[in-house]
Amino acid sequence: MPALPAAPRVLRRWLLALGDTLTIGMGLGYLAHQYREALVANSVAIGLGVVVAIGGLVLLRASVRVLRRASLRVDTIFTDELGDRPSPRPRP
């Protein structure tokens, strides 16, 4: 049997992500079918939980972006200030 040609790395990542998404969707569909009554009885609490979880993820993403930007600014300041200055103690 001939070997399949190697897919580019990006394509493999997309295929893996697609497979993961399909597997997660099938699992959630199975759980929703099994626990249909509980989902219908607690739909408001589940909806609020989803909204809070998405809000937390958005807040986490924003804080990571702010911290990354601040880190780049500090690195730039250190590079500007310490780049041309000789060391205070000569190295042996």
PDB file of N, CA and C in Angstrom:
ATOM      1  N   MET A   1       0.844  -1.166   0.000  1.00  0.00           N
ATOM      2  CA  MET A   1       0.000   0.000   0.000  1.00  0.00           C
ATOM      3  C   MET A   1       0.896   1.239   0.000  1.00  0.00           C
ATOM      4  N   PRO A   2       0.681   2.161  -0.928  1.00  0.00           N
ATOM      5  CA  PRO A   2       1.555   3.341  -0.995  1.00  0.00           C
ATOM      6  C   PRO A   2       1.284   4.282   0.178  1.00  0.00           C
ATOM      7  N   ALA A   3       2.339   4.942   0.592  1.00  0.00           N
ATOM      8  CA  ALA A   3       2.213   5.888   1.704  1.00  0.00           C
ATOM      9  C   ALA A   3       1.529   7.159   1.213  1.00  0.00           C
ATOM     10  N   LEU A   4       0.728   7.745   2.087  1.00  0.00           N
ATOM     11  CA  LEU A   4       0.071   8.997   1.739  1.00  0.00           C
ATOM     12  C   LEU A   4       1.090  10.129   1.778  1.00  0.00           C
ATOM     13  N   PRO A   5       0.957  11.101   0.892  1.00  0.00           N
ATOM     14  CA  PRO A   5       1.905  12.219   0.939  1.00  0.00           C
ATOM     15  C   PRO A   5       1.728  13.012   2.230  1.00  0.00           C
ATOM     16  N   ALA A   6       2.830  13.510   2.718  1.00  0.00           N
ATOM     17  CA  ALA A   6       2.783  14.286   3.972  1.00  0.00           C
ATOM     18  C   ALA A   6       2.076  15.607   3.725  1.00  0.00           C
ATOM     19  N   ALA A   7       1.108  15.891   4.551  1.00  0.00           N
ATOM     20  CA  ALA A   7       0.370  17.153   4.440  1.00  0.00           C
ATOM     21  C   ALA A   7       1.192  18.261   5.078  1.00  0.00           C
ATOM     22  N   PRO A   8       1.028  19.475   4.596  1.00  0.00           N
ATOM     23  CA  PRO A   8       1.720  20.586   5.250  1.00  0.00           C
ATOM     24  C   PRO A   8       1.306  20.693   6.717  1.00  0.00           C
ATOM     25  N   ARG A   9       2.192  21.254   7.506  1.00  0.00           N
ATOM     26  CA  ARG A   9       1.976  21.317   8.951  1.00  0.00           C
ATOM     27  C   ARG A   9       0.688  22.061   9.300  1.00  0.00           C
ATOM     28  N   VAL A  10       0.398  23.148   8.589  1.00  0.00           N
ATOM     29  CA  VAL A  10      -0.808  23.931   8.887  1.00  0.00           C
ATOM     30  C   VAL A  10      -2.051  23.114   8.580  1.00  0.00           C
ATOM     31  N   LEU A  11      -2.035  22.386   7.478  1.00  0.00           N
ATOM     32  CA  LEU A  11      -3.184  21.561   7.116  1.00  0.00           C
ATOM     33  C   LEU A  11      -3.408  20.471   8.159  1.00  0.00           C
ATOM     34  N   ARG A  12      -2.326  19.875   8.652  1.00  0.00           N
ATOM     35  CA  ARG A  12      -2.469  18.847   9.683  1.00  0.00           C
ATOM     36  C   ARG A  12      -3.075  19.429  10.949  1.00  0.00           C
ATOM     37  N   ARG A  13      -2.674  20.655  11.315  1.00  0.00           N
ATOM     38  CA  ARG A  13      -3.251  21.282  12.502  1.00  0.00           C
ATOM     39  C   ARG A  13      -4.742  21.510  12.324  1.00  0.00           C
ATOM     40  N   TRP A  14      -5.127  21.996  11.141  1.00  0.00           N
ATOM     41  CA  TRP A  14      -6.545  22.247  10.879  1.00  0.00           C
ATOM     42  C   TRP A  14      -7.343  20.945  10.907  1.00  0.00           C
ATOM     43  N   LEU A  15      -6.795  19.892  10.324  1.00  0.00           N
ATOM     44  CA  LEU A  15      -7.498  18.609  10.333  1.00  0.00           C
ATOM     45  C   LEU A  15      -7.632  18.064  11.751  1.00  0.00           C
ATOM     46  N   LEU A  16      -6.590  18.210  12.552  1.00  0.00           N
ATOM     47  CA  LEU A  16      -6.658  17.766  13.938  1.00  0.00           C
ATOM     48  C   LEU A  16      -7.686  18.579  14.718  1.00  0.00           C
ATOM     49  N   ALA A  17      -7.707  19.893  14.517  1.00  0.00           N
ATOM     50  CA  ALA A  17      -8.687  20.747  15.188  1.00  0.00           C
ATOM     51  C   ALA A  17     -10.107  20.389  14.751  1.00  0.00           C
ATOM     52  N   LEU A  18     -10.281  20.111  13.473  1.00  0.00           N
ATOM     53  CA  LEU A  18     -11.598  19.714  12.971  1.00  0.00           C
ATOM     54  C   LEU A  18     -12.037  18.393  13.584  1.00  0.00           C
ATOM     55  N   GLY A  19     -11.126  17.440  13.682  1.00  0.00           N
ATOM     56  CA  GLY A  19     -11.448  16.155  14.310  1.00  0.00           C
ATOM     57  C   GLY A  19     -11.785  16.316  15.778  1.00  0.00           C
ATOM     58  N   ASP A  20     -11.038  17.159  16.481  1.00  0.00           N
ATOM     59  CA  ASP A  20     -11.333  17.421  17.891  1.00  0.00           C
ATOM     60  C   ASP A  20     -12.709  18.048  18.051  1.00  0.00           C
ATOM     61  N   THR A  21     -13.020  19.015  17.188  1.00  0.00           N
ATOM     62  CA  THR A  21     -14.315  19.689  17.258  1.00  0.00           C
ATOM     63  C   THR A  21     -15.450  18.704  17.000  1.00  0.00           C
ATOM     64  N   LEU A  22     -15.274  17.829  16.034  1.00  0.00           N
ATOM     65  CA  LEU A  22     -16.294  16.828  15.732  1.00  0.00           C
ATOM     66  C   LEU A  22     -16.499  15.887  16.916  1.00  0.00           C
ATOM     67  N   THR A  23     -15.409  15.449  17.520  1.00  0.00           N
ATOM     68  CA  THR A  23     -15.498  14.544  18.667  1.00  0.00           C
ATOM     69  C   THR A  23     -16.188  15.218  19.850  1.00  0.00           C
ATOM     70  N   ILE A  24     -15.826  16.464  20.125  1.00  0.00           N
ATOM     71  CA  ILE A  24     -16.449  17.198  21.225  1.00  0.00           C
ATOM     72  C   ILE A  24     -17.938  17.401  20.955  1.00  0.00           C
ATOM     73  N   GLY A  25     -18.284  17.747  19.722  1.00  0.00           N
ATOM     74  CA  GLY A  25     -19.691  17.937  19.367  1.00  0.00           C
ATOM     75  C   GLY A  25     -20.500  16.663  19.520  1.00  0.00           C
ATOM     76  N   MET A  26     -19.931  15.545  19.113  1.00  0.00           N
ATOM     77  CA  MET A  26     -20.642  14.269  19.259  1.00  0.00           C
ATOM     78  C   MET A  26     -20.831  13.918  20.733  1.00  0.00           C
ATOM     79  N   GLY A  27     -19.792  14.172  21.544  1.00  0.00           N
ATOM     80  CA  GLY A  27     -19.904  13.898  22.976  1.00  0.00           C
ATOM     81  C   GLY A  27     -20.945  14.772  23.642  1.00  0.00           C
ATOM     82  N   LEU A  28     -20.964  16.061  23.299  1.00  0.00           N
ATOM     83  CA  LEU A  28     -21.963  16.958  23.870  1.00  0.00           C
ATOM     84  C   LEU A  28     -23.372  16.600  23.405  1.00  0.00           C
ATOM     85  N   GLY A  29     -23.506  16.182  22.167  1.00  0.00           N
ATOM     86  CA  GLY A  29     -24.809  15.747  21.673  1.00  0.00           C
ATOM     87  C   GLY A  29     -25.322  14.524  22.418  1.00  0.00           C
ATOM     88  N   TYR A  30     -24.421  13.580  22.688  1.00  0.00           N
ATOM     89  CA  TYR A  30     -24.805  12.388  23.446  1.00  0.00           C
ATOM     90  C   TYR A  30     -25.244  12.764  24.856  1.00  0.00           C
ATOM     91  N   LEU A  31     -24.458  13.624  25.513  1.00  0.00           N
ATOM     92  CA  LEU A  31     -24.812  14.037  26.873  1.00  0.00           C
ATOM     93  C   LEU A  31     -26.128  14.811  26.900  1.00  0.00           C
ATOM     94  N   ALA A  32     -26.354  15.663  25.902  1.00  0.00           N
ATOM     95  CA  ALA A  32     -27.608  16.419  25.838  1.00  0.00           C
ATOM     96  C   ALA A  32     -28.795  15.481  25.644  1.00  0.00           C
ATOM     97  N   HIS A  33     -28.601  14.425  24.868  1.00  0.00           N
ATOM     98  CA  HIS A  33     -29.685  13.464  24.659  1.00  0.00           C
ATOM     99  C   HIS A  33     -29.978  12.698  25.957  1.00  0.00           C
ATOM    100  N   GLN A  34     -28.933  12.325  26.688  1.00  0.00           N
ATOM    101  CA  GLN A  34     -29.110  11.556  27.914  1.00  0.00           C
ATOM    102  C   GLN A  34     -29.730  12.387  29.038  1.00  0.00           C
ATOM    103  N   TYR A  35     -29.350  13.659  29.109  1.00  0.00           N
ATOM    104  CA  TYR A  35     -29.789  14.506  30.219  1.00  0.00           C
ATOM    105  C   TYR A  35     -30.716  15.624  29.743  1.00  0.00           C
ATOM    106  N   ARG A  36     -31.629  15.283  28.827  1.00  0.00           N
ATOM    107  CA  ARG A  36     -32.522  16.262  28.230  1.00  0.00           C
ATOM    108  C   ARG A  36     -33.411  16.937  29.265  1.00  0.00           C
ATOM    109  N   GLU A  37     -33.966  16.174  30.186  1.00  0.00           N
ATOM    110  CA  GLU A  37     -34.867  16.752  31.184  1.00  0.00           C
ATOM    111  C   GLU A  37     -34.133  17.733  32.100  1.00  0.00           C
ATOM    112  N   ALA A  38     -32.921  17.391  32.493  1.00  0.00           N
ATOM    113  CA  ALA A  38     -32.145  18.279  33.361  1.00  0.00           C
ATOM    114  C   ALA A  38     -31.777  19.563  32.629  1.00  0.00           C
ATOM    115  N   LEU A  39     -31.476  19.461  31.352  1.00  0.00           N
ATOM    116  CA  LEU A  39     -31.138  20.649  30.569  1.00  0.00           C
ATOM    117  C   LEU A  39     -32.335  21.578  30.418  1.00  0.00           C
ATOM    118  N   VAL A  40     -33.500  21.009  30.171  1.00  0.00           N
ATOM    119  CA  VAL A  40     -34.697  21.828  29.998  1.00  0.00           C
ATOM    120  C   VAL A  40     -35.088  22.461  31.326  1.00  0.00           C
ATOM    121  N   ALA A  41     -34.954  21.741  32.430  1.00  0.00           N
ATOM    122  CA  ALA A  41     -35.346  22.266  33.740  1.00  0.00           C
ATOM    123  C   ALA A  41     -34.401  23.376  34.212  1.00  0.00           C
ATOM    124  N   ASN A  42     -33.143  23.318  33.816  1.00  0.00           N
ATOM    125  CA  ASN A  42     -32.150  24.281  34.296  1.00  0.00           C
ATOM    126  C   ASN A  42     -31.569  25.126  33.171  1.00  0.00           C
ATOM    127  N   SER A  43     -32.355  25.436  32.178  1.00  0.00           N
ATOM    128  CA  SER A  43     -31.825  26.142  31.005  1.00  0.00           C
ATOM    129  C   SER A  43     -31.359  27.558  31.331  1.00  0.00           C
ATOM    130  N   VAL A  44     -32.032  28.236  32.258  1.00  0.00           N
ATOM    131  CA  VAL A  44     -31.631  29.601  32.622  1.00  0.00           C
ATOM    132  C   VAL A  44     -30.272  29.584  33.316  1.00  0.00           C
ATOM    133  N   ALA A  45     -30.081  28.686  34.263  1.00  0.00           N
ATOM    134  CA  ALA A  45     -28.804  28.590  34.971  1.00  0.00           C
ATOM    135  C   ALA A  45     -27.676  28.206  34.018  1.00  0.00           C
ATOM    136  N   ILE A  46     -27.959  27.308  33.093  1.00  0.00           N
ATOM    137  CA  ILE A  46     -26.947  26.895  32.122  1.00  0.00           C
ATOM    138  C   ILE A  46     -26.596  28.063  31.206  1.00  0.00           C
ATOM    139  N   GLY A  47     -27.598  28.802  30.762  1.00  0.00           N
ATOM    140  CA  GLY A  47     -27.346  29.965  29.902  1.00  0.00           C
ATOM    141  C   GLY A  47     -26.518  31.025  30.598  1.00  0.00           C
ATOM    142  N   LEU A  48     -26.849  31.308  31.857  1.00  0.00           N
ATOM    143  CA  LEU A  48     -26.061  32.283  32.616  1.00  0.00           C
ATOM    144  C   LEU A  48     -24.629  31.796  32.836  1.00  0.00           C
ATOM    145  N   GLY A  49     -24.480  30.510  33.070  1.00  0.00           N
ATOM    146  CA  GLY A  49     -23.136  29.944  33.237  1.00  0.00           C
ATOM    147  C   GLY A  49     -22.308  30.080  31.978  1.00  0.00           C
ATOM    148  N   VAL A  50     -22.926  29.858  30.834  1.00  0.00           N
ATOM    149  CA  VAL A  50     -22.220  30.003  29.559  1.00  0.00           C
ATOM    150  C   VAL A  50     -21.826  31.461  29.333  1.00  0.00           C
ATOM    151  N   VAL A  51     -22.719  32.385  29.631  1.00  0.00           N
ATOM    152  CA  VAL A  51     -22.413  33.812  29.458  1.00  0.00           C
ATOM    153  C   VAL A  51     -21.259  34.222  30.371  1.00  0.00           C
ATOM    154  N   VAL A  52     -21.277  33.762  31.625  1.00  0.00           N
ATOM    155  CA  VAL A  52     -20.200  34.095  32.562  1.00  0.00           C
ATOM    156  C   VAL A  52     -18.884  33.478  32.100  1.00  0.00           C
ATOM    157  N   ALA A  53     -18.914  32.245  31.610  1.00  0.00           N
ATOM    158  CA  ALA A  53     -17.695  31.589  31.138  1.00  0.00           C
ATOM    159  C   ALA A  53     -17.107  32.324  29.936  1.00  0.00           C
ATOM    160  N   ILE A  54     -17.947  32.719  29.001  1.00  0.00           N
ATOM    161  CA  ILE A  54     -17.460  33.452  27.824  1.00  0.00           C
ATOM    162  C   ILE A  54     -16.911  34.808  28.243  1.00  0.00           C
ATOM    163  N   GLY A  55     -17.584  35.488  29.175  1.00  0.00           N
ATOM    164  CA  GLY A  55     -17.076  36.761  29.684  1.00  0.00           C
ATOM    165  C   GLY A  55     -15.722  36.599  30.367  1.00  0.00           C
ATOM    166  N   GLY A  56     -15.555  35.527  31.116  1.00  0.00           N
ATOM    167  CA  GLY A  56     -14.268  35.253  31.759  1.00  0.00           C
ATOM    168  C   GLY A  56     -13.165  35.011  30.745  1.00  0.00           C
ATOM    169  N   LEU A  57     -13.485  34.288  29.688  1.00  0.00           N
ATOM    170  CA  LEU A  57     -12.490  34.038  28.642  1.00  0.00           C
ATOM    171  C   LEU A  57     -12.094  35.330  27.923  1.00  0.00           C
ATOM    172  N   VAL A  58     -13.068  36.175  27.650  1.00  0.00           N
ATOM    173  CA  VAL A  58     -12.773  37.451  26.993  1.00  0.00           C
ATOM    174  C   VAL A  58     -11.919  38.326  27.902  1.00  0.00           C
ATOM    175  N   LEU A  59     -12.232  38.356  29.179  1.00  0.00           N
ATOM    176  CA  LEU A  59     -11.446  39.132  30.142  1.00  0.00           C
ATOM    177  C   LEU A  59     -10.025  38.580  30.266  1.00  0.00           C
ATOM    178  N   LEU A  60      -9.884  37.272  30.288  1.00  0.00           N
ATOM    179  CA  LEU A  60      -8.558  36.657  30.348  1.00  0.00           C
ATOM    180  C   LEU A  60      -7.741  36.992  29.109  1.00  0.00           C
ATOM    181  N   ARG A  61      -8.360  36.938  27.954  1.00  0.00           N
ATOM    182  CA  ARG A  61      -7.660  37.259  26.701  1.00  0.00           C
ATOM    183  C   ARG A  61      -7.213  38.718  26.694  1.00  0.00           C
ATOM    184  N   ALA A  62      -8.085  39.608  27.142  1.00  0.00           N
ATOM    185  CA  ALA A  62      -7.724  41.029  27.175  1.00  0.00           C
ATOM    186  C   ALA A  62      -6.585  41.284  28.156  1.00  0.00           C
ATOM    187  N   SER A  63      -6.618  40.641  29.310  1.00  0.00           N
ATOM    188  CA  SER A  63      -5.549  40.859  30.284  1.00  0.00           C
ATOM    189  C   SER A  63      -4.223  40.308  29.785  1.00  0.00           C
ATOM    190  N   VAL A  64      -4.237  39.196  29.085  1.00  0.00           N
ATOM    191  CA  VAL A  64      -2.997  38.655  28.519  1.00  0.00           C
ATOM    192  C   VAL A  64      -2.438  39.609  27.467  1.00  0.00           C
ATOM    193  N   ARG A  65      -3.291  40.183  26.649  1.00  0.00           N
ATOM    194  CA  ARG A  65      -2.820  41.137  25.634  1.00  0.00           C
ATOM    195  C   ARG A  65      -2.218  42.378  26.274  1.00  0.00           C
ATOM    196  N   VAL A  66      -2.847  42.891  27.340  1.00  0.00           N
ATOM    197  CA  VAL A  66      -2.320  44.077  28.028  1.00  0.00           C
ATOM    198  C   VAL A  66      -0.973  43.765  28.673  1.00  0.00           C
ATOM    199  N   LEU A  67      -0.865  42.608  29.324  1.00  0.00           N
ATOM    200  CA  LEU A  67       0.406  42.243  29.955  1.00  0.00           C
ATOM    201  C   LEU A  67       1.512  42.030  28.925  1.00  0.00           C
ATOM    202  N   ARG A  68       1.180  41.450  27.778  1.00  0.00           N
ATOM    203  CA  ARG A  68       2.172  41.273  26.719  1.00  0.00           C
ATOM    204  C   ARG A  68       2.655  42.617  26.184  1.00  0.00           C
ATOM    205  N   ARG A  69       1.724  43.531  25.974  1.00  0.00           N
ATOM    206  CA  ARG A  69       2.075  44.851  25.477  1.00  0.00           C
ATOM    207  C   ARG A  69       2.958  45.590  26.486  1.00  0.00           C
ATOM    208  N   ALA A  70       2.623  45.485  27.774  1.00  0.00           N
ATOM    209  CA  ALA A  70       3.435  46.119  28.809  1.00  0.00           C
ATOM    210  C   ALA A  70       4.822  45.498  28.865  1.00  0.00           C
ATOM    211  N   SER A  71       4.908  44.203  28.705  1.00  0.00           N
ATOM    212  CA  SER A  71       6.202  43.530  28.709  1.00  0.00           C
ATOM    213  C   SER A  71       7.066  44.000  27.548  1.00  0.00           C
ATOM    214  N   LEU A  72       6.464  44.172  26.381  1.00  0.00           N
ATOM    215  CA  LEU A  72       7.226  44.670  25.235  1.00  0.00           C
ATOM    216  C   LEU A  72       7.721  46.091  25.482  1.00  0.00           C
ATOM    217  N   ARG A  73       6.904  46.916  26.129  1.00  0.00           N
ATOM    218  CA  ARG A  73       7.340  48.284  26.430  1.00  0.00           C
ATOM    219  C   ARG A  73       8.499  48.291  27.411  1.00  0.00           C
ATOM    220  N   VAL A  74       8.433  47.455  28.440  1.00  0.00           N
ATOM    221  CA  VAL A  74       9.519  47.380  29.410  1.00  0.00           C
ATOM    222  C   VAL A  74      10.796  46.871  28.729  1.00  0.00           C
ATOM    223  N   ASP A  75      10.669  45.877  27.873  1.00  0.00           N
ATOM    224  CA  ASP A  75      11.835  45.376  27.137  1.00  0.00           C
ATOM    225  C   ASP A  75      12.446  46.471  26.271  1.00  0.00           C
ATOM    226  N   THR A  76      11.614  47.270  25.635  1.00  0.00           N
ATOM    227  CA  THR A  76      12.113  48.368  24.807  1.00  0.00           C
ATOM    228  C   THR A  76      12.858  49.401  25.655  1.00  0.00           C
ATOM    229  N   ILE A  77      12.298  49.721  26.814  1.00  0.00           N
ATOM    230  CA  ILE A  77      12.950  50.684  27.712  1.00  0.00           C
ATOM    231  C   ILE A  77      14.297  50.143  28.180  1.00  0.00           C
ATOM    232  N   PHE A  78      14.345  48.875  28.583  1.00  0.00           N
ATOM    233  CA  PHE A  78      15.609  48.285  29.012  1.00  0.00           C
ATOM    234  C   PHE A  78      16.637  48.286  27.888  1.00  0.00           C
ATOM    235  N   THR A  79      16.212  47.980  26.688  1.00  0.00           N
ATOM    236  CA  THR A  79      17.127  47.957  25.556  1.00  0.00           C
ATOM    237  C   THR A  79      17.666  49.350  25.280  1.00  0.00           C
ATOM    238  N   ASP A  80      16.806  50.358  25.329  1.00  0.00           N
ATOM    239  CA  ASP A  80      17.253  51.735  25.077  1.00  0.00           C
ATOM    240  C   ASP A  80      18.199  52.231  26.164  1.00  0.00           C
ATOM    241  N   GLU A  81      17.866  51.935  27.416  1.00  0.00           N
ATOM    242  CA  GLU A  81      18.650  52.462  28.523  1.00  0.00           C
ATOM    243  C   GLU A  81      19.957  51.703  28.740  1.00  0.00           C
ATOM    244  N   LEU A  82      19.935  50.408  28.574  1.00  0.00           N
ATOM    245  CA  LEU A  82      21.100  49.604  28.915  1.00  0.00           C
ATOM    246  C   LEU A  82      21.925  49.168  27.709  1.00  0.00           C
ATOM    247  N   GLY A  83      21.483  49.515  26.531  1.00  0.00           N
ATOM    248  CA  GLY A  83      22.168  49.038  25.331  1.00  0.00           C
ATOM    249  C   GLY A  83      23.552  49.623  25.144  1.00  0.00           C
ATOM    250  N   ASP A  84      23.747  50.924  25.366  1.00  0.00           N
ATOM    251  CA  ASP A  84      25.017  51.573  25.075  1.00  0.00           C
ATOM    252  C   ASP A  84      25.897  51.725  26.308  1.00  0.00           C
ATOM    253  N   ARG A  85      25.380  51.481  27.457  1.00  0.00           N
ATOM    254  CA  ARG A  85      26.101  51.711  28.696  1.00  0.00           C
ATOM    255  C   ARG A  85      27.064  50.554  28.989  1.00  0.00           C
ATOM    256  N   PRO A  86      28.308  50.852  29.393  1.00  0.00           N
ATOM    257  CA  PRO A  86      29.207  49.752  29.753  1.00  0.00           C
ATOM    258  C   PRO A  86      28.827  49.143  31.093  1.00  0.00           C
ATOM    259  N   SER A  87      29.314  47.976  31.348  1.00  0.00           N
ATOM    260  CA  SER A  87      29.029  47.291  32.590  1.00  0.00           C
ATOM    261  C   SER A  87      29.677  48.045  33.752  1.00  0.00           C
ATOM    262  N   PRO A  88      29.002  48.149  34.925  1.00  0.00           N
ATOM    263  CA  PRO A  88      29.582  48.881  36.056  1.00  0.00           C
ATOM    264  C   PRO A  88      30.827  48.203  36.602  1.00  0.00           C
ATOM    265  N   ARG A  89      30.882  46.894  36.534  1.00  0.00           N
ATOM    266  CA  ARG A  89      32.095  46.196  36.984  1.00  0.00           C
ATOM    267  C   ARG A  89      32.712  45.496  35.789  1.00  0.00           C
ATOM    268  N   PRO A  90      34.003  45.712  35.563  1.00  0.00           N
ATOM    269  CA  PRO A  90      34.639  45.014  34.441  1.00  0.00           C
ATOM    270  C   PRO A  90      34.657  43.513  34.706  1.00  0.00           C
ATOM    271  N   ARG A  91      34.425  42.780  33.698  1.00  0.00           N
ATOM    272  CA  ARG A  91      34.423  41.309  33.821  1.00  0.00           C
ATOM    273  C   ARG A  91      35.842  40.787  33.614  1.00  0.00           C
ATOM    274  N   PRO A  92      36.237  39.795  34.411  1.00  0.00           N
ATOM    275  CA  PRO A  92      37.604  39.260  34.269  1.00  0.00           C
ATOM    276  C   PRO A  92      37.816  38.491  32.997  1.00  0.00           C
TER     277      PRO A  92
END
